[in-house]
């Protein structure tokens, strides 16, 4: 589908500007008079590449230094692992037109450091990336998302291991993201430390703290590891940037909020 971008203005050689396509920011770079268009969100943590630097056909993200080839979207340097979407650029009657290019630039394999490679078991099963993707696919909120979206989401997640009895989120503190258990078990507890009341136990594939993805509300309960537990998590600001690109997920999020309201109303009615 061809879509017209707005607000192109002049793109001077050696510079990059941001335009909108279907409500999404797209970066347009002028390399020696040729225009290249690509996703403006860096695939690492969603910083705007149009605010980075352009040198020849290489755009560098100003946040953590990832580099991409603007002609193909391929990753040239991490920490980003996923390639950018790229678009065909046309000027029609002085107006910028963009077409999505059907291509799949391969992500650059990030070489492990010698120390990490030496410590890695000969035949690990399964790899952490697969575990994380599988865990995300089990989260009701994310189920049904296309595999490519899950891969993008997984690339945006952090991963952390907690000791037994370690508090992962604390009741009353402002939440800044959501977690999914990859291995181990956690308890959801209210009233720590004086009058603990266990509300639930979660294991692999189960999420907690999803509401913190939408706003900086206080946590309504603590979550504590009851054995060594590994979780993947995603920060709110990273998730919200991702949400802007995934309208299907935004609808699912609304349904989740509506369901929570219905549940709360039913509980209030039952206790009245
Ligand atoms: S957000 Fe671009 S490198 Fe981290």
PDB file of C-alpha atoms and ligand atoms in Angstrom:
ATOM      1  CA  UNK A   1       0.000   0.000   0.000  1.00  0.00           C
ATOM      2  CA  UNK A   2       1.320   3.435  -0.829  1.00  0.00           C
ATOM      3  CA  UNK A   3       0.934   6.046   1.818  1.00  0.00           C
ATOM      4  CA  UNK A   4       1.687   9.727   1.718  1.00  0.00           C
ATOM      5  CA  UNK A   5       3.902  11.116   4.408  1.00  0.00           C
ATOM      6  CA  UNK A   6       3.296  14.607   5.739  1.00  0.00           C
ATOM      7  CA  UNK A   7       5.592  17.477   6.598  1.00  0.00           C
ATOM      8  CA  UNK A   8       8.570  16.357   4.553  1.00  0.00           C
ATOM      9  CA  UNK A   9      10.098  19.769   3.923  1.00  0.00           C
ATOM     10  CA  UNK A  10      13.590  19.664   2.474  1.00  0.00           C
ATOM     11  CA  UNK A  11      15.891  16.869   3.522  1.00  0.00           C
ATOM     12  CA  UNK A  12      19.376  18.278   3.156  1.00  0.00           C
ATOM     13  CA  UNK A  13      22.124  15.870   2.030  1.00  0.00           C
ATOM     14  CA  UNK A  14      23.667  14.096   5.006  1.00  0.00           C
ATOM     15  CA  UNK A  15      20.651  14.699   7.246  1.00  0.00           C
ATOM     16  CA  UNK A  16      17.617  12.739   8.464  1.00  0.00           C
ATOM     17  CA  UNK A  17      14.090  13.971   9.150  1.00  0.00           C
ATOM     18  CA  UNK A  18      11.083  12.311  10.714  1.00  0.00           C
ATOM     19  CA  UNK A  19       7.757  12.089   8.829  1.00  0.00           C
ATOM     20  CA  UNK A  20       4.512  10.272   9.608  1.00  0.00           C
ATOM     21  CA  UNK A  21       3.123   7.258   7.801  1.00  0.00           C
ATOM     22  CA  UNK A  22      -0.205   5.923   9.089  1.00  0.00           C
ATOM     23  CA  UNK A  23       0.519   7.638  12.388  1.00  0.00           C
ATOM     24  CA  UNK A  24       3.938   6.015  12.738  1.00  0.00           C
ATOM     25  CA  UNK A  25       7.202   7.952  12.647  1.00  0.00           C
ATOM     26  CA  UNK A  26       9.371   7.117   9.659  1.00  0.00           C
ATOM     27  CA  UNK A  27      12.886   8.484   9.236  1.00  0.00           C
ATOM     28  CA  UNK A  28      13.941   9.762   5.800  1.00  0.00           C
ATOM     29  CA  UNK A  29      17.662  10.143   5.166  1.00  0.00           C
ATOM     30  CA  UNK A  30      19.307  11.948   2.263  1.00  0.00           C
ATOM     31  CA  UNK A  31      22.505  10.122   1.246  1.00  0.00           C
ATOM     32  CA  UNK A  32      24.246  12.021  -1.564  1.00  0.00           C
ATOM     33  CA  UNK A  33      20.904  13.022  -3.086  1.00  0.00           C
ATOM     34  CA  UNK A  34      19.189   9.633  -2.718  1.00  0.00           C
ATOM     35  CA  UNK A  35      16.394   9.347  -0.148  1.00  0.00           C
ATOM     36  CA  UNK A  36      16.104   6.285   2.103  1.00  0.00           C
ATOM     37  CA  UNK A  37      13.198   5.717   4.483  1.00  0.00           C
ATOM     38  CA  UNK A  38      13.179   3.429   7.491  1.00  0.00           C
ATOM     39  CA  UNK A  39      11.451   2.903  10.815  1.00  0.00           C
ATOM     40  CA  UNK A  40      12.296   5.864  13.045  1.00  0.00           C
ATOM     41  CA  UNK A  41      12.187   3.750  16.232  1.00  0.00           C
ATOM     42  CA  UNK A  42      15.482   2.060  17.066  1.00  0.00           C
ATOM     43  CA  UNK A  43      14.769  -1.641  17.585  1.00  0.00           C
ATOM     44  CA  UNK A  44      16.801  -1.668  20.792  1.00  0.00           C
ATOM     45  CA  UNK A  45      14.854   0.637  23.141  1.00  0.00           C
ATOM     46  CA  UNK A  46      12.802   2.685  20.707  1.00  0.00           C
ATOM     47  CA  UNK A  47      14.793   5.928  20.656  1.00  0.00           C
ATOM     48  CA  UNK A  48      14.210   8.041  17.542  1.00  0.00           C
ATOM     49  CA  UNK A  49      16.880   7.415  14.922  1.00  0.00           C
ATOM     50  CA  UNK A  50      16.090  10.741  13.248  1.00  0.00           C
ATOM     51  CA  UNK A  51      17.609  12.288  16.379  1.00  0.00           C
ATOM     52  CA  UNK A  52      20.789  10.232  15.954  1.00  0.00           C
ATOM     53  CA  UNK A  53      23.592  10.821  13.455  1.00  0.00           C
ATOM     54  CA  UNK A  54      23.946   9.904   9.790  1.00  0.00           C
ATOM     55  CA  UNK A  55      27.327   9.125   8.225  1.00  0.00           C
ATOM     56  CA  UNK A  56      27.102   7.882   4.637  1.00  0.00           C
ATOM     57  CA  UNK A  57      24.545   5.081   4.657  1.00  0.00           C
ATOM     58  CA  UNK A  58      24.938   4.400   8.387  1.00  0.00           C
ATOM     59  CA  UNK A  59      22.570   5.846  10.966  1.00  0.00           C
ATOM     60  CA  UNK A  60      23.672   5.718  14.597  1.00  0.00           C
ATOM     61  CA  UNK A  61      21.228   5.766  17.489  1.00  0.00           C
ATOM     62  CA  UNK A  62      21.997   8.522  19.975  1.00  0.00           C
ATOM     63  CA  UNK A  63      20.891   6.457  22.966  1.00  0.00           C
ATOM     64  CA  UNK A  64      23.152   3.386  23.122  1.00  0.00           C
ATOM     65  CA  UNK A  65      25.058   3.511  19.841  1.00  0.00           C
ATOM     66  CA  UNK A  66      23.284   0.901  17.693  1.00  0.00           C
ATOM     67  CA  UNK A  67      24.019   1.340  14.000  1.00  0.00           C
ATOM     68  CA  UNK A  68      21.881   0.420  11.000  1.00  0.00           C
ATOM     69  CA  UNK A  69      22.381   0.409   7.235  1.00  0.00           C
ATOM     70  CA  UNK A  70      19.730   2.836   5.978  1.00  0.00           C
ATOM     71  CA  UNK A  71      19.627   1.110   2.558  1.00  0.00           C
ATOM     72  CA  UNK A  72      18.604  -2.300   3.951  1.00  0.00           C
ATOM     73  CA  UNK A  73      17.674  -1.762   7.618  1.00  0.00           C
ATOM     74  CA  UNK A  74      20.308  -4.316   8.679  1.00  0.00           C
ATOM     75  CA  UNK A  75      21.931  -4.026  12.096  1.00  0.00           C
ATOM     76  CA  UNK A  76      25.616  -3.112  11.780  1.00  0.00           C
ATOM     77  CA  UNK A  77      26.331  -2.715  15.463  1.00  0.00           C
ATOM     78  CA  UNK A  78      24.414  -3.642  18.623  1.00  0.00           C
ATOM     79  CA  UNK A  79      23.029  -3.586  21.189  1.00  0.00           C
ATOM     80  CA  UNK A  80      20.072  -3.653  18.749  1.00  0.00           C
ATOM     81  CA  UNK A  81      19.499  -7.129  17.292  1.00  0.00           C
ATOM     82  CA  UNK A  82      16.432  -6.681  15.107  1.00  0.00           C
ATOM     83  CA  UNK A  83      16.671  -4.983  11.697  1.00  0.00           C
ATOM     84  CA  UNK A  84      14.636  -1.912  10.819  1.00  0.00           C
ATOM     85  CA  UNK A  85      11.691  -1.945   8.445  1.00  0.00           C
ATOM     86  CA  UNK A  86      12.570   0.016   5.328  1.00  0.00           C
ATOM     87  CA  UNK A  87      10.356   1.797   2.821  1.00  0.00           C
ATOM     88  CA  UNK A  88      10.541   2.660  -0.857  1.00  0.00           C
ATOM     89  CA  UNK A  89      10.625   6.426  -1.331  1.00  0.00           C
ATOM     90  CA  UNK A  90       9.045   8.280  -4.229  1.00  0.00           C
ATOM     91  CA  UNK A  91       8.444  11.968  -4.823  1.00  0.00           C
ATOM     92  CA  UNK A  92       5.128  12.365  -6.689  1.00  0.00           C
ATOM     93  CA  UNK A  93       4.048  15.922  -7.551  1.00  0.00           C
ATOM     94  CA  UNK A  94       6.390  17.222  -4.886  1.00  0.00           C
ATOM     95  CA  UNK A  95       4.843  14.945  -2.279  1.00  0.00           C
ATOM     96  CA  UNK A  96       6.659  12.173  -0.480  1.00  0.00           C
ATOM     97  CA  UNK A  97       5.259   8.676  -0.976  1.00  0.00           C
ATOM     98  CA  UNK A  98       6.393   5.649   0.944  1.00  0.00           C
ATOM     99  CA  UNK A  99       5.891   1.954   0.228  1.00  0.00           C
ATOM    100  CA  UNK A 100       6.772  -0.823   2.601  1.00  0.00           C
ATOM    101  CA  UNK A 101       9.536  -2.908   1.036  1.00  0.00           C
ATOM    102  CA  UNK A 102       8.989  -6.646   1.263  1.00  0.00           C
ATOM    103  CA  UNK A 103      12.300  -7.705   2.638  1.00  0.00           C
ATOM    104  CA  UNK A 104      13.709  -9.341   5.669  1.00  0.00           C
ATOM    105  CA  UNK A 105      17.116  -7.997   6.524  1.00  0.00           C
ATOM    106  CA  UNK A 106      18.871 -10.453   8.753  1.00  0.00           C
ATOM    107  CA  UNK A 107      19.726  -9.416  12.255  1.00  0.00           C
ATOM    108  CA  UNK A 108      23.429  -9.339  12.884  1.00  0.00           C
ATOM    109  CA  UNK A 109      24.520 -12.143  15.145  1.00  0.00           C
ATOM    110  CA  UNK A 110      25.996 -10.485  18.217  1.00  0.00           C
ATOM    111  CA  UNK A 111      29.272 -12.289  18.886  1.00  0.00           C
ATOM    112  CA  UNK A 112      29.539 -13.522  22.444  1.00  0.00           C
ATOM    113  CA  UNK A 113      32.565 -12.249  24.349  1.00  0.00           C
ATOM    114  CA  UNK A 114      35.320 -14.873  24.647  1.00  0.00           C
ATOM    115  CA  UNK A 115      34.608 -15.208  28.385  1.00  0.00           C
ATOM    116  CA  UNK A 116      30.905 -15.813  27.783  1.00  0.00           C
ATOM    117  CA  UNK A 117      31.567 -18.197  24.892  1.00  0.00           C
ATOM    118  CA  UNK A 118      34.020 -20.195  27.009  1.00  0.00           C
ATOM    119  CA  UNK A 119      31.547 -20.448  29.870  1.00  0.00           C
ATOM    120  CA  UNK A 120      28.632 -21.469  27.650  1.00  0.00           C
ATOM    121  CA  UNK A 121      27.583 -25.119  27.893  1.00  0.00           C
ATOM    122  CA  UNK A 122      28.205 -27.160  24.730  1.00  0.00           C
ATOM    123  CA  UNK A 123      24.524 -27.875  24.076  1.00  0.00           C
ATOM    124  CA  UNK A 124      22.328 -25.505  26.044  1.00  0.00           C
ATOM    125  CA  UNK A 125      18.620 -26.307  26.008  1.00  0.00           C
ATOM    126  CA  UNK A 126      16.677 -24.225  25.065  1.00  0.00           C
ATOM    127  CA  UNK A 127      18.322 -20.850  24.422  1.00  0.00           C
ATOM    128  CA  UNK A 128      17.249 -17.936  26.647  1.00  0.00           C
ATOM    129  CA  UNK A 129      15.808 -16.046  23.673  1.00  0.00           C
ATOM    130  CA  UNK A 130      13.477 -18.949  22.845  1.00  0.00           C
ATOM    131  CA  UNK A 131      12.460 -19.280  26.484  1.00  0.00           C
ATOM    132  CA  UNK A 132      11.623 -15.608  26.675  1.00  0.00           C
ATOM    133  CA  UNK A 133       9.615 -15.668  23.463  1.00  0.00           C
ATOM    134  CA  UNK A 134       7.678 -18.711  24.617  1.00  0.00           C
ATOM    135  CA  UNK A 135       6.999 -17.067  27.982  1.00  0.00           C
ATOM    136  CA  UNK A 136       5.688 -13.941  26.254  1.00  0.00           C
ATOM    137  CA  UNK A 137       3.445 -15.986  23.975  1.00  0.00           C
ATOM    138  CA  UNK A 138       1.791 -17.479  27.079  1.00  0.00           C
ATOM    139  CA  UNK A 139       0.806 -14.069  28.444  1.00  0.00           C
ATOM    140  CA  UNK A 140      -2.886 -13.555  27.612  1.00  0.00           C
ATOM    141  CA  UNK A 141      -2.200  -9.947  26.728  1.00  0.00           C
ATOM    142  CA  UNK A 142       0.318 -10.921  24.076  1.00  0.00           C
ATOM    143  CA  UNK A 143      -1.214 -14.173  22.830  1.00  0.00           C
ATOM    144  CA  UNK A 144      -2.175 -14.017  19.179  1.00  0.00           C
ATOM    145  CA  UNK A 145       0.441 -11.391  18.346  1.00  0.00           C
ATOM    146  CA  UNK A 146       2.315 -12.249  15.149  1.00  0.00           C
ATOM    147  CA  UNK A 147       5.660 -13.972  15.697  1.00  0.00           C
ATOM    148  CA  UNK A 148       7.546 -10.959  14.379  1.00  0.00           C
ATOM    149  CA  UNK A 149       5.877  -8.699  16.985  1.00  0.00           C
ATOM    150  CA  UNK A 150       6.680 -11.172  19.751  1.00  0.00           C
ATOM    151  CA  UNK A 151      10.306 -11.229  18.624  1.00  0.00           C
ATOM    152  CA  UNK A 152      10.420  -7.434  18.691  1.00  0.00           C
ATOM    153  CA  UNK A 153       8.809  -7.375  22.132  1.00  0.00           C
ATOM    154  CA  UNK A 154      11.202 -10.003  23.421  1.00  0.00           C
ATOM    155  CA  UNK A 155      14.170  -7.987  22.158  1.00  0.00           C
ATOM    156  CA  UNK A 156      12.922  -5.054  24.247  1.00  0.00           C
ATOM    157  CA  UNK A 157      12.701  -7.076  27.465  1.00  0.00           C
ATOM    158  CA  UNK A 158      15.279  -7.264  30.229  1.00  0.00           C
ATOM    159  CA  UNK A 159      15.996 -10.496  32.070  1.00  0.00           C
ATOM    160  CA  UNK A 160      16.762 -10.912  35.766  1.00  0.00           C
ATOM    161  CA  UNK A 161      17.222 -13.735  38.258  1.00  0.00           C
ATOM    162  CA  UNK A 162      16.007 -13.333  41.854  1.00  0.00           C
ATOM    163  CA  UNK A 163      17.156 -15.220  44.949  1.00  0.00           C
ATOM    164  CA  UNK A 164      14.655 -17.066  47.181  1.00  0.00           C
ATOM    165  CA  UNK A 165      12.776 -14.541  49.388  1.00  0.00           C
ATOM    166  CA  UNK A 166      13.900 -11.605  47.243  1.00  0.00           C
ATOM    167  CA  UNK A 167      11.177  -8.991  46.800  1.00  0.00           C
ATOM    168  CA  UNK A 168      10.631  -8.378  43.092  1.00  0.00           C
ATOM    169  CA  UNK A 169       7.962  -5.692  43.402  1.00  0.00           C
ATOM    170  CA  UNK A 170       6.971  -3.982  46.614  1.00  0.00           C
ATOM    171  CA  UNK A 171       3.437  -3.104  47.738  1.00  0.00           C
ATOM    172  CA  UNK A 172       2.892   0.658  47.858  1.00  0.00           C
ATOM    173  CA  UNK A 173       5.774   1.533  45.564  1.00  0.00           C
ATOM    174  CA  UNK A 174       5.226   3.019  42.129  1.00  0.00           C
ATOM    175  CA  UNK A 175       5.451   0.327  39.471  1.00  0.00           C
ATOM    176  CA  UNK A 176       7.372   0.945  36.275  1.00  0.00           C
ATOM    177  CA  UNK A 177       6.804  -2.250  34.320  1.00  0.00           C
ATOM    178  CA  UNK A 178       5.570  -5.809  34.008  1.00  0.00           C
ATOM    179  CA  UNK A 179       7.269  -9.174  34.568  1.00  0.00           C
ATOM    180  CA  UNK A 180       6.785 -12.703  33.231  1.00  0.00           C
ATOM    181  CA  UNK A 181       8.148 -15.712  35.116  1.00  0.00           C
ATOM    182  CA  UNK A 182      10.494 -17.751  32.931  1.00  0.00           C
ATOM    183  CA  UNK A 183      11.555 -20.263  35.598  1.00  0.00           C
ATOM    184  CA  UNK A 184      10.939 -20.651  39.325  1.00  0.00           C
ATOM    185  CA  UNK A 185       7.931 -19.489  41.363  1.00  0.00           C
ATOM    186  CA  UNK A 186       6.750 -16.305  43.031  1.00  0.00           C
ATOM    187  CA  UNK A 187       4.113 -15.438  45.613  1.00  0.00           C
ATOM    188  CA  UNK A 188       1.840 -12.414  45.481  1.00  0.00           C
ATOM    189  CA  UNK A 189       1.624 -11.152  49.056  1.00  0.00           C
ATOM    190  CA  UNK A 190      -0.204  -8.311  50.743  1.00  0.00           C
ATOM    191  CA  UNK A 191       0.611  -6.850  54.167  1.00  0.00           C
ATOM    192  CA  UNK A 192       4.351  -7.523  54.334  1.00  0.00           C
ATOM    193  CA  UNK A 193       6.146  -7.621  56.670  1.00  0.00           C
ATOM    194  CA  UNK A 194       3.753  -7.692  59.648  1.00  0.00           C
ATOM    195  CA  UNK A 195       0.570  -9.352  58.365  1.00  0.00           C
ATOM    196  CA  UNK A 196       1.419 -11.244  55.189  1.00  0.00           C
ATOM    197  CA  UNK A 197      -1.502 -12.618  53.242  1.00  0.00           C
ATOM    198  CA  UNK A 198      -0.653 -14.773  50.230  1.00  0.00           C
ATOM    199  CA  UNK A 199      -3.021 -13.969  47.366  1.00  0.00           C
ATOM    200  CA  UNK A 200      -1.612 -16.140  44.594  1.00  0.00           C
ATOM    201  CA  UNK A 201       1.363 -18.145  43.367  1.00  0.00           C
ATOM    202  CA  UNK A 202       2.729 -17.760  39.856  1.00  0.00           C
ATOM    203  CA  UNK A 203       5.052 -19.989  37.832  1.00  0.00           C
ATOM    204  CA  UNK A 204       6.619 -20.098  34.374  1.00  0.00           C
ATOM    205  CA  UNK A 205       4.705 -18.246  31.682  1.00  0.00           C
ATOM    206  CA  UNK A 206       2.611 -16.264  34.179  1.00  0.00           C
ATOM    207  CA  UNK A 207       2.794 -12.459  34.211  1.00  0.00           C
ATOM    208  CA  UNK A 208       2.433  -9.990  37.055  1.00  0.00           C
ATOM    209  CA  UNK A 209       2.358  -6.199  37.254  1.00  0.00           C
ATOM    210  CA  UNK A 210       0.745  -5.659  33.854  1.00  0.00           C
ATOM    211  CA  UNK A 211      -1.184  -2.582  34.980  1.00  0.00           C
ATOM    212  CA  UNK A 212       2.102  -0.750  35.613  1.00  0.00           C
ATOM    213  CA  UNK A 213       2.577  -0.808  31.850  1.00  0.00           C
ATOM    214  CA  UNK A 214      -0.142   1.819  31.519  1.00  0.00           C
ATOM    215  CA  UNK A 215       0.549   4.285  34.343  1.00  0.00           C
ATOM    216  CA  UNK A 216       2.695   5.038  37.349  1.00  0.00           C
ATOM    217  CA  UNK A 217       0.274   3.628  39.897  1.00  0.00           C
ATOM    218  CA  UNK A 218       1.368   2.125  43.192  1.00  0.00           C
ATOM    219  CA  UNK A 219       1.692  -1.659  43.412  1.00  0.00           C
ATOM    220  CA  UNK A 220      -1.300  -3.197  45.217  1.00  0.00           C
ATOM    221  CA  UNK A 221       0.720  -6.180  46.497  1.00  0.00           C
ATOM    222  CA  UNK A 222       4.290  -7.373  46.775  1.00  0.00           C
ATOM    223  CA  UNK A 223       5.677 -10.206  44.659  1.00  0.00           C
ATOM    224  CA  UNK A 224       8.363 -12.353  46.277  1.00  0.00           C
ATOM    225  CA  UNK A 225      10.486 -15.150  44.789  1.00  0.00           C
ATOM    226  CA  UNK A 226       9.905 -18.374  46.744  1.00  0.00           C
ATOM    227  CA  UNK A 227      12.766 -20.149  44.970  1.00  0.00           C
ATOM    228  CA  UNK A 228      15.442 -18.984  42.554  1.00  0.00           C
ATOM    229  CA  UNK A 229      13.343 -17.336  39.887  1.00  0.00           C
ATOM    230  CA  UNK A 230      14.173 -15.851  36.509  1.00  0.00           C
ATOM    231  CA  UNK A 231      11.837 -13.292  34.988  1.00  0.00           C
ATOM    232  CA  UNK A 232      11.785 -11.232  31.865  1.00  0.00           C
ATOM    233  CA  UNK A 233      10.362  -7.753  32.183  1.00  0.00           C
ATOM    234  CA  UNK A 234       9.571  -4.710  30.133  1.00  0.00           C
ATOM    235  CA  UNK A 235       9.662  -1.080  31.234  1.00  0.00           C
ATOM    236  CA  UNK A 236       6.584   1.079  30.768  1.00  0.00           C
ATOM    237  CA  UNK A 237       8.182   3.675  28.507  1.00  0.00           C
ATOM    238  CA  UNK A 238       9.569   0.964  26.249  1.00  0.00           C
ATOM    239  CA  UNK A 239       6.200  -0.813  26.154  1.00  0.00           C
ATOM    240  CA  UNK A 240       4.254   2.383  25.374  1.00  0.00           C
ATOM    241  CA  UNK A 241       6.535   3.117  22.436  1.00  0.00           C
ATOM    242  CA  UNK A 242       5.942  -0.460  21.215  1.00  0.00           C
ATOM    243  CA  UNK A 243       2.172  -0.083  21.735  1.00  0.00           C
ATOM    244  CA  UNK A 244       2.068   2.866  19.341  1.00  0.00           C
ATOM    245  CA  UNK A 245       3.194   0.470  16.620  1.00  0.00           C
ATOM    246  CA  UNK A 246       0.805  -2.362  17.516  1.00  0.00           C
ATOM    247  CA  UNK A 247      -2.846  -1.206  17.393  1.00  0.00           C
ATOM    248  CA  UNK A 248      -4.010  -4.815  17.911  1.00  0.00           C
ATOM    249  CA  UNK A 249      -2.183  -4.914  21.218  1.00  0.00           C
ATOM    250  CA  UNK A 250      -3.664  -1.535  22.216  1.00  0.00           C
ATOM    251  CA  UNK A 251      -7.174  -2.991  21.745  1.00  0.00           C
ATOM    252  CA  UNK A 252      -6.224  -6.048  23.823  1.00  0.00           C
ATOM    253  CA  UNK A 253      -4.913  -3.771  26.548  1.00  0.00           C
ATOM    254  CA  UNK A 254      -8.254  -1.905  26.622  1.00  0.00           C
ATOM    255  CA  UNK A 255     -10.091  -5.231  26.962  1.00  0.00           C
ATOM    256  CA  UNK A 256      -7.842  -6.192  29.865  1.00  0.00           C
ATOM    257  CA  UNK A 257      -8.547  -2.915  31.654  1.00  0.00           C
ATOM    258  CA  UNK A 258     -12.302  -3.290  31.032  1.00  0.00           C
ATOM    259  CA  UNK A 259     -12.226  -6.851  32.411  1.00  0.00           C
ATOM    260  CA  UNK A 260     -10.397  -5.659  35.537  1.00  0.00           C
ATOM    261  CA  UNK A 261     -13.111  -2.995  36.052  1.00  0.00           C
ATOM    262  CA  UNK A 262     -15.874  -5.579  35.654  1.00  0.00           C
ATOM    263  CA  UNK A 263     -14.150  -7.912  38.143  1.00  0.00           C
ATOM    264  CA  UNK A 264     -13.747  -5.093  40.662  1.00  0.00           C
ATOM    265  CA  UNK A 265     -17.392  -4.053  40.305  1.00  0.00           C
ATOM    266  CA  UNK A 266     -18.547  -7.646  40.810  1.00  0.00           C
ATOM    267  CA  UNK A 267     -16.379  -8.004  43.924  1.00  0.00           C
ATOM    268  CA  UNK A 268     -17.743  -4.718  45.320  1.00  0.00           C
ATOM    269  CA  UNK A 269     -21.343  -5.800  44.585  1.00  0.00           C
ATOM    270  CA  UNK A 270     -20.767  -9.182  46.244  1.00  0.00           C
ATOM    271  CA  UNK A 271     -19.372  -7.599  49.400  1.00  0.00           C
ATOM    272  CA  UNK A 272     -22.043  -4.853  49.639  1.00  0.00           C
TER     273      UNK A 272
HETATM  274  S1  LIG B   1      17.653   2.728  21.847  1.00  0.00           S
HETATM  275 FE1  LIG B   1      18.939   2.714  20.141  1.00  0.00          FE
HETATM  276  S2  LIG B   1      20.696   1.744  20.788  1.00  0.00           S
HETATM  277 FE2  LIG B   1      19.438   1.695  22.539  1.00  0.00          FE
END
